[in-house]
Amino acid sequence: MILASLNVAAQQTDSLKKKDQARLVTQVNGRVTDAVSGIPLPLTSVSFSGSNFGTNTDKLGNFTLSAQGFFNRVTFSRVGYLTITKIIIPGQVNELNVRLHSSQTQIKEVSVTSGKSKRYRNKGNPAVSLIQQIINHKDENRMESSDYLQYDQYERIGLSFFNLSQKFINGHFFSKYKFMLDTTLKINGQAQTSLPVYFSEKLSQNYYRKDPSKSIQVLNAQKQINIIKFVDTAGLDVYLNRLYGNNLDIYSNNIFIITNQFLSPIANHAPDFYKFFITDTIKTANGKLVEVSFTPRNKGDLLFEGKLLVTMDGHYAVAACELNVNKQININFMRSLKIRLDFVHDPGGRYYLNKSDVTADFGISKTKGLGVIGERTVFYSNYKLNTPQPEAFYQGKSLQIAENASEADTGYWASHRTDTLSGQQAQIYGKISKLEQMPSFKRTMWIASTLTGGYGDFGPVQVGPIGQFFSFNSQEGLRFQIGGRTTPKFNQSIYLEGYTGYGTTDKQIKYDLITYFSLNKTPPYRFPNDYFKVSYLSDVDVPGHSFSINNRQAALSSFQTGKTDYWLYSQIFRLEYVKDFENHFSYNIAFKNWNQQPAAKLVYQLNDANNTIVHNLTTSEIDLHLRYAPHEQILQGTQERHTIYSKYPIFDLQVNHGFTGFLNGSYAYTNIGANIYKRFYFSQLGYSDITLMGGYLSGKVPFPLLNISAANQSIRYDPDLYNKMDYLEFVSDHYVGLNLTQSFNGFFLNKIPLIEHLKLREYLSLKILYGGLRNENNPFYSKNLYKFPSGTNGANGTYALGNVPYIEAGAGIGNIFKILRIDVVKRYNYLDHPGVAPYGIKFSLSPDF
């Protein structure tokens, strides 16, 4: 249910009755004839799609259909003929001449010839010439071509489960919830019984300035309900809006939707990937429109199929478009995707987006079983061009929320909605209120949130994470752990958290005790943070995977490749302050006192004349962490945040300064590390994730305090770690690195016969780490340092990163059974180190669209 709810968006009906405008009339005139003989077809049914308004053709096949409302499609049907639907311009007079094809199967004469079917070509194709004209005029037709733009926006988004089995609906468990069912939902023209689970409405005003570029949205009112309480409502709203096209611009080269980039049918190089056909001509009060149909050259690529209505007034503007996808497209779980964009003719001659409607349904099976359907509909109105606001206004935040935006009453919504809710939609708020008061529903949501979020909620206290109750590693053996934390019901300013664990092999008790003092009365696992934190940790660790980052035992995987011989027992005291800003800049300043004791085959031994054994190492340091993620959108989980990746970079800077003498601190040093992450989109060639990193350490320190390269000996592939490097294998005091992963989204495999049906996806990865170790920090050249662990007696050993960069590269195939990815990774150098194998196979589970 979580996977489905995170990957679909809102159900709603197509009601285009404007409340703040005069009631407009849509009219269609024309004639219906037989496609082969040209004979008029009387008594053909003509109706506005999805409405009760209809008529029949006369004995000459002529018809006139007129009704008040914004109707955008008209359907023609007759016994013995295939039913067809045509796109029209709402609120105007449309002229259509329609040809119907017979649906009867007839025996025809068969003739055998040696001729070949005509091959599709761009050259000499009038449809391609028309598309090129649209491309050439894109800049003048975009809304953003004005220096200033202002408009109102009403957005509605919902989510429903459908295809519920009768056994479930009529069963004892669901019997008390039947009042939640909606029997009016139509999917692909068929009535379905559905269960609404999420519904949201927003009213906002939008302002755009071209130079310097600035977009501002003022959210005036919003209301939302969510019965799947185990999913973060605010994060779900962000994700669904992004999933279903937060800003659908047909004039952009790429349209981001369903977590992927689709090439627009009017992108600059669209004729290289699409086939185009002129299929109809329509006369309207504003002039002639040409209907252009398009389809992908390769059915598996991330491309649309559908229709465009294009003006022939010399501007070649898009007056309406319909975008769909074929069943062979390489997107998991999606059964259908339909996008409809309607444009309104402005008195100035331009066509501006009036309505955007996106509907999609998903399921584990593509044809049957439980599904989830969502629809996101947005109405745009009150356009104002070149009406600038005061200069100070554009210095404000990109997203501004009006005071009491969530408290607008029913009367406010009734008078400000651009559209009217259906009967079922209008009732959903009251139904959810009733549902939330039912004890059985509360119990069900408690079980679901415990299993998905990892914490069992007992009011002021939560127990968990349940995923860490049991684990195994070579040092501890079987590890048992129990933990918990307090909630705002305990105290809105003071939060307590901790755990205790025990290993059956080392027979040691581990624990972590944390106290948060929240200055904004927000839990520490919610955005934005503004708190002081005091903690004391005593636990086992792997060098290079410090608990100063997290304490979730991420490095202690139960499945490892090679030996994990080096361990630490750490006692860490931290006092820190964490502050998040709304623009997603954050800083963290902390004092840390860390005592570490080597274990297993890890030994701290001085390189003096006596080879003195050091039983523990203590450091005291001040840490500063700066992070900036412009335009970041996040999903807030119960334990951590998840960034919804986009084209915007993420910057990180970490500075640690150690002191001698203070609380037994043994060394003075300054360690600076930085990295920049960015995702680059390449349209049909997928995307690249690139991370640049670097670090420098000043001061003389033993190897446990050097930069320990982040290795990964688990069988799981990790894009951020070195997957063919052993723990504690390389140390350095200065380094630069590059991590690159290229995802092709099946661009190549989708074109190989037979294999194309598997919908596999290709990945390439490259990791380069270059650095070194100054002689003052190398025990082979400098005294009073710890000896490097030697690669003898089965141990892996530790080495200084040398002049030769560490390089590993990999190739992977993903989307196996829709969830599995397998990578083959090759290590290119330092192959003479003990226990090193040049090749390795890694696995990862990543269910995704």
Coordinates of N, CA, C and O in Angstrom, one line a residue, residues 556-664:
L556 N 27.2 -2.7 10.0 CA 27.3 -4.0 10.5 C 26.3 -4.9 9.8 O 25.4 -5.5 10.4
S557 N 26.4 -5.0 8.5 CA 25.5 -5.9 7.8 C 25.8 -7.4 8.1 O 27.0 -7.7 8.4
S558 N 24.8 -8.2 8.1 CA 25.0 -9.6 8.4 C 25.6 -10.3 7.2 O 26.1 -11.5 7.4
F559 N 25.7 -9.7 6.0 CA 26.2 -10.4 4.9 C 27.4 -9.6 4.4 O 27.3 -8.5 3.9
Q560 N 28.6 -10.2 4.4 CA 29.8 -9.5 4.1 C 30.6 -10.3 3.0 O 30.5 -11.5 2.9
T561 N 31.4 -9.6 2.2 CA 32.4 -10.2 1.4 C 33.8 -10.0 2.0 O 34.1 -8.9 2.4
G562 N 34.6 -11.0 2.0 CA 35.9 -10.9 2.7 C 35.8 -10.9 4.2 O 34.7 -11.1 4.7
K563 N 36.9 -10.7 4.8 CA 36.9 -10.6 6.3 C 36.7 -9.2 6.8 O 37.2 -8.3 6.2
T564 N 36.0 -9.1 7.9 CA 35.9 -7.8 8.7 C 36.7 -8.0 10.0 O 36.1 -8.5 11.0
D565 N 38.0 -7.7 10.0 CA 38.8 -8.0 11.1 C 39.0 -6.8 12.0 O 39.6 -7.0 13.1
Y566 N 38.7 -5.6 11.6 CA 39.0 -4.4 12.4 C 37.7 -3.8 13.0 O 36.8 -3.5 12.3
W567 N 37.8 -3.7 14.4 CA 36.6 -3.2 15.1 C 37.1 -2.2 16.2 O 38.2 -2.2 16.6
L568 N 36.1 -1.4 16.6 CA 36.4 -0.4 17.6 C 35.2 -0.5 18.7 O 34.1 -0.7 18.3
Y569 N 35.6 -0.3 19.9 CA 34.6 0.0 21.0 C 34.7 1.5 21.3 O 35.8 2.0 21.7
S570 N 33.6 2.2 21.1 CA 33.7 3.7 21.2 C 32.8 4.2 22.3 O 31.7 3.6 22.6
Q571 N 33.3 5.2 23.0 CA 32.5 6.0 23.9 C 32.6 7.4 23.5 O 33.6 8.0 23.4
I572 N 31.4 8.0 23.1 CA 31.3 9.3 22.5 C 30.4 10.2 23.2 O 29.2 9.8 23.4
F573 N 30.9 11.3 23.7 CA 30.0 12.3 24.3 C 29.9 13.5 23.3 O 30.9 13.9 22.8
R574 N 28.6 13.9 23.0 CA 28.4 15.0 22.1 C 27.5 16.0 22.7 O 26.4 15.7 23.3
L575 N 27.8 17.3 22.5 CA 26.9 18.4 22.8 C 26.9 19.2 21.5 O 27.9 19.7 21.0
E576 N 25.6 19.4 20.9 CA 25.5 20.0 19.6 C 24.3 20.9 19.5 O 23.3 20.7 20.3
Y577 N 24.4 21.8 18.5 CA 23.2 22.6 18.2 C 23.0 22.5 16.7 O 23.9 22.6 15.9
V578 N 21.7 22.2 16.3 CA 21.3 22.0 14.9 C 20.2 23.0 14.6 O 19.3 23.2 15.3
K579 N 20.4 23.6 13.4 CA 19.5 24.7 12.9 C 19.2 24.5 11.4 O 20.1 24.5 10.6
D580 N 17.9 24.3 11.1 CA 17.5 24.3 9.7 C 16.8 25.6 9.3 O 16.0 26.1 10.2
F581 N 17.0 26.1 8.1 CA 16.3 27.2 7.6 C 15.3 26.8 6.5 O 15.5 25.8 5.9
E582 N 14.3 27.6 6.2 CA 13.3 27.2 5.3 C 13.8 27.1 3.9 O 13.3 26.4 3.0
N583 N 15.0 27.8 3.6 CA 15.6 27.7 2.2 C 16.5 26.4 2.1 O 17.2 26.3 1.2
H584 N 16.4 25.6 3.2 CA 17.2 24.3 3.2 C 18.7 24.5 3.3 O 19.5 23.7 2.9
F585 N 19.0 25.7 3.9 CA 20.4 25.8 4.5 C 20.3 25.4 5.9 O 19.4 25.7 6.6
S586 N 21.4 24.6 6.4 CA 21.4 24.2 7.8 C 22.8 24.2 8.2 O 23.8 24.1 7.5
Y587 N 22.9 24.3 9.6 CA 24.3 24.1 10.2 C 24.1 23.4 11.5 O 23.1 23.3 12.1
N588 N 25.3 22.7 11.8 CA 25.3 21.9 13.0 C 26.7 22.2 13.6 O 27.7 21.9 13.0
I589 N 26.7 22.7 14.8 CA 28.0 22.9 15.5 C 28.0 22.1 16.8 O 27.0 22.0 17.5
A590 N 29.1 21.4 17.1 CA 29.1 20.4 18.1 C 30.5 20.3 18.8 O 31.5 20.6 18.2
F591 N 30.4 19.9 20.1 CA 31.6 19.5 20.7 C 31.5 18.0 20.9 O 30.5 17.4 21.3
K592 N 32.7 17.3 20.6 CA 32.7 15.8 20.7 C 33.9 15.3 21.4 O 35.0 15.8 21.1
N593 N 33.7 14.5 22.4 CA 34.8 13.8 23.1 C 34.7 12.3 22.8 O 33.7 11.7 23.1
W594 N 35.7 11.7 22.2 CA 35.6 10.4 21.7 C 36.8 9.5 22.2 O 37.9 9.9 22.0
N595 N 36.4 8.5 22.9 CA 37.4 7.5 23.3 C 37.2 6.2 22.6 O 36.1 5.6 22.6
Q596 N 38.2 5.7 21.9 CA 38.1 4.5 21.0 C 39.1 3.5 21.5 O 40.3 3.8 21.7
Q597 N 38.6 2.2 21.5 CA 39.5 1.1 21.9 C 39.5 0.1 20.8 O 38.4 -0.4 20.4
P598 N 40.6 -0.3 20.2 CA 40.7 -1.3 19.2 C 40.3 -2.6 19.6 O 40.5 -3.0 20.8
A599 N 39.7 -3.4 18.7 CA 39.3 -4.8 19.0 C 39.5 -5.7 17.9 O 39.9 -5.3 16.8
A600 N 39.4 -7.0 18.1 CA 39.6 -8.1 17.1 C 41.1 -8.0 16.7 O 42.0 -7.9 17.5
K601 N 41.4 -7.9 15.4 CA 42.8 -7.8 14.9 C 43.3 -6.4 14.8 O 44.4 -6.2 14.3
L602 N 42.5 -5.4 15.2 CA 43.0 -4.1 15.1 C 43.8 -3.8 16.4 O 43.3 -4.0 17.5
V603 N 45.0 -3.3 16.2 CA 45.9 -3.0 17.3 C 46.5 -1.6 17.1 O 46.9 -1.2 16.0
Y604 N 46.5 -0.8 18.2 CA 47.2 0.5 18.2 C 48.5 0.4 18.8 O 48.7 0.2 20.0
Q605 N 49.6 0.5 18.0 CA 50.9 0.2 18.4 C 51.9 1.3 17.9 O 51.9 1.6 16.7
L606 N 52.5 2.0 18.9 CA 53.4 3.1 18.5 C 54.7 2.5 17.8 O 55.1 1.4 18.0
N607 N 55.2 3.3 16.9 CA 56.4 2.9 16.2 C 57.7 3.4 16.9 O 58.6 3.9 16.3
D608 N 57.7 3.3 18.3 CA 58.8 3.6 19.0 C 59.7 2.4 19.2 O 59.4 1.3 18.7
A609 N 60.8 2.6 20.0 CA 61.7 1.5 20.2 C 61.1 0.3 20.9 O 61.5 -0.8 20.7
N610 N 60.1 0.6 21.8 CA 59.5 -0.5 22.6 C 58.2 -1.1 21.9 O 57.6 -2.0 22.5
N611 N 57.9 -0.5 20.8 CA 56.6 -1.0 20.1 C 55.4 -0.9 21.1 O 54.7 -1.9 21.3
T612 N 55.3 0.2 21.8 CA 54.3 0.4 22.9 C 52.9 0.2 22.4 O 52.5 0.7 21.3
I613 N 52.1 -0.6 23.1 CA 50.7 -0.8 22.8 C 49.9 0.3 23.4 O 50.0 0.5 24.6
V614 N 49.0 0.9 22.6 CA 48.1 1.9 23.1 C 46.7 1.3 23.2 O 46.1 0.8 22.2
H615 N 46.2 1.3 24.4 CA 44.9 0.6 24.7 C 43.7 1.4 24.3 O 42.6 0.9 24.0
N616 N 43.8 2.7 24.3 CA 42.7 3.6 23.9 C 43.2 4.9 23.4 O 44.3 5.3 23.7
L617 N 42.4 5.6 22.6 CA 42.7 6.9 22.0 C 41.6 7.8 22.3 O 40.4 7.5 22.0
T618 N 41.9 9.0 22.8 CA 40.9 10.0 23.2 C 41.1 11.3 22.4 O 42.3 11.8 22.3
T619 N 40.1 11.8 21.8 CA 40.1 13.1 21.1 C 39.0 14.0 21.6 O 37.9 13.5 21.9
S620 N 39.3 15.3 21.6 CA 38.3 16.3 21.9 C 38.3 17.3 20.7 O 39.4 17.8 20.4
E621 N 37.1 17.5 20.2 CA 37.1 18.4 19.0 C 35.8 19.2 18.9 O 34.8 18.8 19.5
I622 N 35.9 20.3 18.1 CA 34.7 21.1 17.8 C 34.4 20.8 16.3 O 35.3 20.8 15.4
D623 N 33.2 20.5 16.0 CA 32.7 20.1 14.7 C 31.8 21.2 14.1 O 30.9 21.7 14.9
L624 N 31.9 21.5 12.8 CA 31.0 22.4 12.2 C 30.5 21.7 10.9 O 31.4 21.4 10.0
H625 N 29.2 21.6 10.7 CA 28.7 21.0 9.4 C 27.8 22.0 8.8 O 26.8 22.5 9.4
L626 N 28.0 22.4 7.5 CA 27.2 23.3 6.8 C 26.6 22.5 5.6 O 27.3 21.8 4.9
R627 N 25.3 22.7 5.4 CA 24.6 22.0 4.2 C 23.7 23.0 3.6 O 22.9 23.7 4.2
Y628 N 23.7 23.0 2.2 CA 22.7 23.8 1.5 C 22.2 23.0 0.3 O 22.9 22.5 -0.5
A629 N 20.8 22.9 0.3 CA 20.2 22.1 -0.8 C 19.1 23.0 -1.3 O 17.9 22.9 -0.9
P630 N 19.4 23.9 -2.3 CA 18.4 24.8 -2.8 C 17.2 24.1 -3.5 O 17.4 23.1 -4.2
H631 N 16.0 24.6 -3.2 CA 14.8 24.1 -3.8 C 14.6 22.6 -3.4 O 13.9 21.9 -4.2
E632 N 15.1 22.2 -2.3 CA 15.0 20.8 -1.9 C 13.6 20.4 -1.5 O 12.9 21.2 -0.9
Q633 N 13.1 19.3 -1.9 CA 11.8 18.7 -1.5 C 12.1 17.4 -0.8 O 13.0 16.6 -1.3
I634 N 11.4 17.1 0.3 CA 11.8 16.0 1.1 C 10.5 15.2 1.5 O 9.4 15.7 1.6
L635 N 10.7 13.9 1.7 CA 9.8 13.1 2.4 C 10.3 12.8 3.8 O 11.4 12.4 4.0
Q636 N 9.5 13.1 4.8 CA 9.9 12.9 6.2 C 9.5 11.6 6.7 O 8.3 11.3 6.9
G637 N 10.4 10.7 6.9 CA 10.1 9.4 7.5 C 10.1 9.5 9.0 O 10.3 10.5 9.6
T638 N 9.9 8.3 9.7 CA 9.9 8.3 11.1 C 11.3 8.3 11.7 O 11.5 8.5 12.9
Q639 N 12.3 8.0 10.9 CA 13.7 8.0 11.4 C 14.6 9.0 10.7 O 15.6 9.5 11.2
E640 N 14.4 9.3 9.4 CA 15.2 10.2 8.7 C 14.5 10.8 7.5 O 13.3 10.4 7.2
R641 N 15.1 11.8 6.9 CA 14.5 12.5 5.7 C 15.0 11.8 4.5 O 16.1 11.3 4.4
H642 N 14.1 11.9 3.4 CA 14.5 11.4 2.1 C 14.4 12.5 1.1 O 13.3 13.0 0.9
T643 N 15.5 12.9 0.5 CA 15.5 13.9 -0.5 C 14.9 13.4 -1.8 O 15.2 12.3 -2.2
I644 N 13.9 14.1 -2.3 CA 13.4 13.8 -3.6 C 14.3 14.5 -4.7 O 14.3 15.7 -4.8
Y645 N 15.1 13.7 -5.3 CA 16.2 14.2 -6.1 C 15.6 15.0 -7.3 O 14.6 14.6 -7.9
S646 N 16.3 16.0 -7.6 CA 15.9 16.9 -8.7 C 17.2 17.4 -9.4 O 18.3 16.9 -9.1
K647 N 17.1 18.4 -10.2 CA 18.2 18.9 -11.0 C 19.1 19.9 -10.1 O 20.2 20.3 -10.6
Y648 N 18.7 20.2 -8.9 CA 19.4 21.1 -8.1 C 20.5 20.5 -7.3 O 20.3 19.3 -6.8
P649 N 21.7 21.1 -7.1 CA 22.8 20.5 -6.4 C 22.6 20.5 -4.9 O 21.7 21.2 -4.4
I650 N 23.4 19.7 -4.2 CA 23.4 19.7 -2.7 C 24.9 19.9 -2.3 O 25.8 19.2 -2.7
F651 N 25.1 20.9 -1.4 CA 26.5 21.2 -1.0 C 26.7 20.8 0.5 O 25.8 21.1 1.3
D652 N 27.8 20.2 0.8 CA 28.1 19.8 2.2 C 29.6 20.3 2.5 O 30.5 20.1 1.7
L653 N 29.7 20.8 3.7 CA 31.1 21.2 4.2 C 31.2 20.8 5.7 O 30.3 21.1 6.5
Q654 N 32.2 20.0 6.0 CA 32.4 19.5 7.3 C 33.8 20.0 7.8 O 34.8 19.8 7.1
V655 N 33.9 20.6 9.0 CA 35.2 21.0 9.6 C 35.2 20.5 11.0 O 34.4 20.7 11.8
N656 N 36.3 19.7 11.3 CA 36.6 19.2 12.6 C 37.9 19.8 13.1 O 38.9 19.6 12.4
H657 N 37.9 20.3 14.3 CA 39.2 20.9 14.9 C 39.4 20.2 16.3 O 38.6 20.3 17.2
G658 N 40.5 19.5 16.4 CA 40.9 18.8 17.6 C 41.8 19.6 18.5 O 42.6 20.4 18.1
F659 N 41.6 19.4 19.9 CA 42.4 20.1 20.9 C 43.2 19.1 21.7 O 42.7 18.0 21.9
T660 N 44.3 19.5 22.2 CA 45.1 18.7 23.1 C 44.9 19.2 24.5 O 44.7 20.4 24.8
G661 N 44.9 18.2 25.4 CA 44.9 18.6 26.8 C 43.5 18.7 27.4 O 43.3 18.6 28.6
F662 N 42.5 19.1 26.6 CA 41.1 19.3 27.1 C 40.4 18.0 27.1 O 40.2 17.4 26.1
L663 N 39.9 17.6 28.3 CA 39.2 16.3 28.5 C 40.0 15.2 27.9 O 39.4 14.3 27.2
N664 N 41.3 15.1 28.2 CA 42.2 14.1 27.7 C 42.4 14.0 26.2 O 42.8 13.0 25.7

